[in-house]
């Protein structure tokens, strides 16, 4: 890839990340510096790829000139930089490798944490016939879906190695227990739609469980 093209693509990815970061921060979806966002950049094969990702530990409700960096398929910075990629970069790497998606957004919310604990023994969160399932492009009448839950190990490589097996066809997301959702899509627009659908469904599931009691 030529340097000019790479610079343009990098700036485009950083600008998209900034927009989505600002939008999600306004909803309070990045409490206490949590969450991370990434968008792929340039040519992409399962073996070799580059993506733009949020730097680790930043206050994601504030925009600064050093919020993002480029990393390779091993999660290592591609340029010389003082910035540290997200601590959860390896999970992004595995999702890109397994799905070939174009963007991945991760948020911690109270509702996603609650349902991940509520359904931990089942290892998936069931959702039954709710209209917003169509946000995943699933159009079956009264569709029933299961959103997979993985354990929240402190050691991120241990989580990363479980990702590929845990991915369920048609479901563009994985929950980490009492941690948060990773949602992905072909591009930032789709990943955002999926993330919003997940969060709506998690609140619905939680409230329905309460009503049943
Ligand atoms: C500060 S709590 C959240 C972190 O432990 C982590 O789960 C997270 O989502 C953000 O980590 P980061 O390294 O900033 O991408
Ligand atoms: Zn996290």
CSV table of C-alpha atoms and ligand atoms in Angstrom, one decimal:
chain,number,residue,atom,x,y,z
A,1,UNK,CA,0.0,0.0,0.0
A,2,UNK,CA,1.4,3.5,-0.9
A,3,UNK,CA,2.2,5.8,2.1
A,4,UNK,CA,-0.3,8.4,0.9
A,5,UNK,CA,-3.1,5.9,0.6
A,6,UNK,CA,-2.2,4.4,4.0
A,7,UNK,CA,-2.3,7.9,5.6
A,8,UNK,CA,-5.7,8.7,4.0
A,9,UNK,CA,-7.1,5.4,5.2
A,10,UNK,CA,-5.7,5.8,8.7
A,11,UNK,CA,-7.1,9.3,9.0
A,12,UNK,CA,-10.5,8.1,7.7
A,13,UNK,CA,-10.5,5.3,10.3
A,14,UNK,CA,-9.5,7.6,13.1
A,15,UNK,CA,-12.2,10.1,12.1
A,16,UNK,CA,-14.9,7.3,12.1
A,17,UNK,CA,-13.7,6.1,15.5
A,18,UNK,CA,-13.8,9.6,16.9
A,19,UNK,CA,-17.4,10.0,15.7
A,20,UNK,CA,-18.6,6.7,17.1
A,21,UNK,CA,-16.7,7.3,20.4
A,22,UNK,CA,-18.3,10.7,20.8
A,23,UNK,CA,-21.8,9.2,20.1
A,24,UNK,CA,-21.4,6.3,22.5
A,25,UNK,CA,-19.8,8.4,25.2
A,26,UNK,CA,-22.8,10.7,25.2
A,27,UNK,CA,-24.9,7.7,26.2
A,28,UNK,CA,-22.6,6.9,29.1
A,29,UNK,CA,-21.4,3.7,27.5
A,30,UNK,CA,-17.7,4.2,28.5
A,31,UNK,CA,-17.8,4.5,32.3
A,32,UNK,CA,-14.4,4.7,34.1
A,33,UNK,CA,-12.4,4.6,30.9
A,34,UNK,CA,-13.9,1.2,30.0
A,35,UNK,CA,-14.7,0.1,26.4
A,36,UNK,CA,-12.7,0.0,23.2
A,37,UNK,CA,-13.4,0.5,19.5
A,38,UNK,CA,-11.7,-0.6,16.3
A,39,UNK,CA,-12.0,-0.3,12.6
A,40,UNK,CA,-10.0,-2.2,10.0
A,41,UNK,CA,-7.8,-0.3,7.6
A,42,UNK,CA,-6.7,-1.2,4.1
A,43,UNK,CA,-6.2,-4.7,2.6
A,44,UNK,CA,-7.4,-7.5,4.8
A,45,UNK,CA,-6.7,-11.2,4.7
A,46,UNK,CA,-7.3,-13.7,7.6
A,47,UNK,CA,-3.5,-13.9,8.0
A,48,UNK,CA,-2.5,-10.3,7.7
A,49,UNK,CA,-4.4,-7.2,8.5
A,50,UNK,CA,-4.2,-3.7,10.1
A,51,UNK,CA,-6.8,-2.0,12.2
A,52,UNK,CA,-7.2,1.3,14.0
A,53,UNK,CA,-8.0,0.9,17.8
A,54,UNK,CA,-8.5,3.0,20.8
A,55,UNK,CA,-5.4,3.6,23.0
A,56,UNK,CA,-5.6,2.0,26.4
A,57,UNK,CA,-6.8,3.6,29.6
A,58,UNK,CA,-8.0,6.9,28.0
A,59,UNK,CA,-11.1,8.8,29.1
A,60,UNK,CA,-13.3,7.9,26.1
A,61,UNK,CA,-15.6,10.8,26.8
A,62,UNK,CA,-12.8,13.2,25.8
A,63,UNK,CA,-11.3,13.7,22.4
A,64,UNK,CA,-7.5,14.3,22.2
A,65,UNK,CA,-5.0,14.0,19.3
A,66,UNK,CA,-3.7,10.7,20.8
A,67,UNK,CA,-6.8,8.5,21.1
A,68,UNK,CA,-6.1,5.9,18.4
A,69,UNK,CA,-3.3,4.0,16.8
A,70,UNK,CA,-2.8,1.3,14.1
A,71,UNK,CA,-2.0,-2.3,15.0
A,72,UNK,CA,-1.2,-5.4,13.0
A,73,UNK,CA,-2.8,-8.9,13.1
A,74,UNK,CA,-0.8,-9.6,16.3
A,75,UNK,CA,-2.1,-6.5,18.0
A,76,UNK,CA,1.3,-4.8,17.8
A,77,UNK,CA,1.6,-1.1,16.8
A,78,UNK,CA,2.5,-0.7,13.1
A,79,UNK,CA,4.1,2.8,13.7
A,80,UNK,CA,6.5,4.1,16.3
A,81,UNK,CA,4.3,5.5,19.0
A,82,UNK,CA,4.2,6.1,22.7
A,83,UNK,CA,0.6,5.0,22.7
A,84,UNK,CA,-0.4,1.6,24.1
A,85,UNK,CA,-3.1,-0.3,22.2
A,86,UNK,CA,-6.2,-1.3,24.2
A,87,UNK,CA,-5.5,-4.0,26.8
A,88,UNK,CA,-8.2,-6.1,24.9
A,89,UNK,CA,-6.6,-5.8,21.4
A,90,UNK,CA,-6.1,-9.5,21.2
A,91,UNK,CA,-9.8,-10.1,21.4
A,92,UNK,CA,-10.3,-7.7,18.5
A,93,UNK,CA,-7.6,-9.6,16.5
A,94,UNK,CA,-9.4,-12.9,17.0
A,95,UNK,CA,-12.8,-11.5,16.0
A,96,UNK,CA,-11.3,-10.0,12.8
A,97,UNK,CA,-9.6,-13.3,12.0
A,98,UNK,CA,-12.6,-15.4,12.6
A,99,UNK,CA,-15.3,-13.2,11.0
A,100,UNK,CA,-13.5,-11.0,8.5
A,101,UNK,CA,-15.6,-8.1,9.8
A,102,UNK,CA,-14.8,-4.4,9.4
A,103,UNK,CA,-15.4,-2.9,12.8
A,104,UNK,CA,-15.7,-4.0,16.4
A,105,UNK,CA,-17.2,-2.0,19.3
A,106,UNK,CA,-17.0,-3.0,23.0
A,107,UNK,CA,-18.9,-1.4,25.8
A,108,UNK,CA,-19.6,-2.1,29.5
A,109,UNK,CA,-23.1,-1.4,30.6
A,110,UNK,CA,-25.0,-2.3,33.8
A,111,UNK,CA,-27.6,-4.3,31.7
A,112,UNK,CA,-25.1,-6.3,29.7
A,113,UNK,CA,-23.2,-7.1,33.0
A,114,UNK,CA,-26.5,-8.2,34.7
A,115,UNK,CA,-27.7,-10.5,32.0
A,116,UNK,CA,-24.3,-12.1,31.5
A,117,UNK,CA,-24.4,-13.1,35.2
A,118,UNK,CA,-28.1,-14.1,35.1
A,119,UNK,CA,-27.5,-16.6,32.3
A,120,UNK,CA,-23.9,-17.5,33.0
A,121,UNK,CA,-24.7,-21.2,33.8
A,122,UNK,CA,-26.5,-21.5,30.4
A,123,UNK,CA,-23.4,-19.9,28.7
A,124,UNK,CA,-25.7,-17.9,26.5
A,125,UNK,CA,-28.4,-15.2,26.8
A,126,UNK,CA,-31.7,-16.3,25.2
A,127,UNK,CA,-33.9,-13.7,23.4
A,128,UNK,CA,-37.3,-14.8,22.2
A,129,UNK,CA,-39.2,-13.1,19.4
A,130,UNK,CA,-38.2,-9.5,20.0
A,131,UNK,CA,-38.5,-7.2,17.0
A,132,UNK,CA,-35.0,-5.7,17.4
A,133,UNK,CA,-33.5,-9.2,16.6
A,134,UNK,CA,-34.0,-7.9,13.0
A,135,UNK,CA,-31.2,-5.5,13.8
A,136,UNK,CA,-29.0,-8.5,13.2
A,137,UNK,CA,-30.5,-9.1,9.8
A,138,UNK,CA,-32.5,-12.1,11.2
A,139,UNK,CA,-35.9,-11.9,9.8
A,140,UNK,CA,-37.5,-15.2,11.0
A,141,UNK,CA,-41.0,-14.9,12.5
A,142,UNK,CA,-40.6,-14.9,16.3
A,143,UNK,CA,-36.9,-15.6,16.0
A,144,UNK,CA,-35.2,-17.2,19.0
A,145,UNK,CA,-31.5,-16.4,19.4
A,146,UNK,CA,-28.8,-17.2,22.0
A,147,UNK,CA,-26.0,-14.7,22.6
A,148,UNK,CA,-22.8,-16.5,23.7
A,149,UNK,CA,-21.1,-15.7,27.0
A,150,UNK,CA,-17.4,-16.3,27.7
A,151,UNK,CA,-15.6,-16.3,31.0
A,152,UNK,CA,-13.9,-13.0,32.0
A,153,UNK,CA,-10.3,-14.2,32.6
A,154,UNK,CA,-7.8,-11.5,33.6
A,155,UNK,CA,-5.4,-13.1,31.1
A,156,UNK,CA,-6.7,-11.7,27.8
A,157,UNK,CA,-4.9,-14.3,25.6
A,158,UNK,CA,-6.9,-17.0,27.5
A,159,UNK,CA,-10.1,-15.3,26.4
A,160,UNK,CA,-8.8,-14.7,22.9
A,161,UNK,CA,-8.2,-18.4,22.3
A,162,UNK,CA,-11.9,-19.1,23.1
A,163,UNK,CA,-13.3,-16.5,20.7
A,164,UNK,CA,-13.4,-18.4,17.4
A,165,UNK,CA,-15.3,-21.5,18.9
A,166,UNK,CA,-17.7,-19.3,20.8
A,167,UNK,CA,-18.9,-17.3,17.7
A,168,UNK,CA,-22.5,-18.3,16.8
A,169,UNK,CA,-23.5,-18.0,13.1
A,170,UNK,CA,-25.8,-15.0,12.6
A,171,UNK,CA,-25.0,-13.5,16.0
A,172,UNK,CA,-22.6,-10.6,15.6
A,173,UNK,CA,-21.4,-10.4,19.2
A,174,UNK,CA,-19.9,-12.1,22.2
A,175,UNK,CA,-20.5,-11.3,25.9
A,176,UNK,CA,-17.8,-11.5,28.5
A,177,UNK,CA,-19.2,-12.5,31.9
A,178,UNK,CA,-19.8,-9.4,34.2
A,179,UNK,CA,-17.6,-7.4,31.8
A,180,UNK,CA,-19.2,-6.3,28.5
A,181,UNK,CA,-20.3,-7.0,24.9
A,182,UNK,CA,-18.2,-7.1,21.8
A,183,UNK,CA,-20.3,-6.3,18.8
A,184,UNK,CA,-19.1,-6.3,15.2
A,185,UNK,CA,-20.2,-5.6,11.7
A,186,UNK,CA,-19.0,-5.3,8.1
A,187,UNK,CA,-18.4,-1.6,8.8
A,188,UNK,CA,-18.9,1.0,11.5
A,189,UNK,CA,-22.5,1.7,10.6
A,190,UNK,CA,-23.4,-2.0,10.9
A,191,UNK,CA,-21.4,-2.6,14.1
A,192,UNK,CA,-23.2,0.4,15.7
A,193,UNK,CA,-26.6,-1.0,14.7
A,194,UNK,CA,-25.7,-4.4,16.1
A,195,UNK,CA,-24.4,-2.9,19.4
A,196,UNK,CA,-27.6,-0.8,19.8
A,197,UNK,CA,-29.7,-3.9,19.1
A,198,UNK,CA,-27.7,-5.9,21.7
A,199,UNK,CA,-28.1,-3.3,24.4
A,200,UNK,CA,-31.8,-2.9,23.7
A,201,UNK,CA,-32.3,-6.7,24.0
A,202,UNK,CA,-30.2,-6.9,27.2
A,203,UNK,CA,-32.4,-4.3,28.9
A,204,UNK,CA,-35.5,-6.1,27.6
A,205,UNK,CA,-34.3,-9.5,28.9
A,206,UNK,CA,-33.4,-8.1,32.3
A,207,UNK,CA,-36.7,-6.3,32.8
A,208,UNK,CA,-38.7,-9.3,31.6
A,209,UNK,CA,-36.8,-11.6,34.1
A,210,UNK,CA,-37.8,-9.1,36.8
A,211,UNK,CA,-41.5,-9.1,35.7
A,212,UNK,CA,-41.6,-12.9,35.7
A,213,UNK,CA,-40.6,-12.9,39.4
B,1,LIG,C1,-11.1,0.4,33.5
B,1,LIG,S1,-12.1,-0.9,33.5
B,1,LIG,C2,-12.1,-1.5,31.8
B,1,LIG,C3,-10.9,-2.2,31.3
B,1,LIG,O1,-10.4,-3.1,32.3
B,1,LIG,C4,-11.2,-3.0,30.0
B,1,LIG,O2,-12.2,-4.0,30.2
B,1,LIG,C5,-11.7,-2.0,29.0
B,1,LIG,O3,-12.8,-2.2,28.4
B,1,LIG,C6,-10.9,-0.9,28.6
B,1,LIG,O4,-9.5,-1.2,28.5
B,1,LIG,P1,-8.6,-0.4,27.5
B,1,LIG,O5,-7.2,-0.9,27.7
B,1,LIG,O6,-8.8,1.1,27.8
B,1,LIG,O7,-9.2,-0.7,26.1
B,2,LIG,ZN1,-13.6,-4.2,28.6
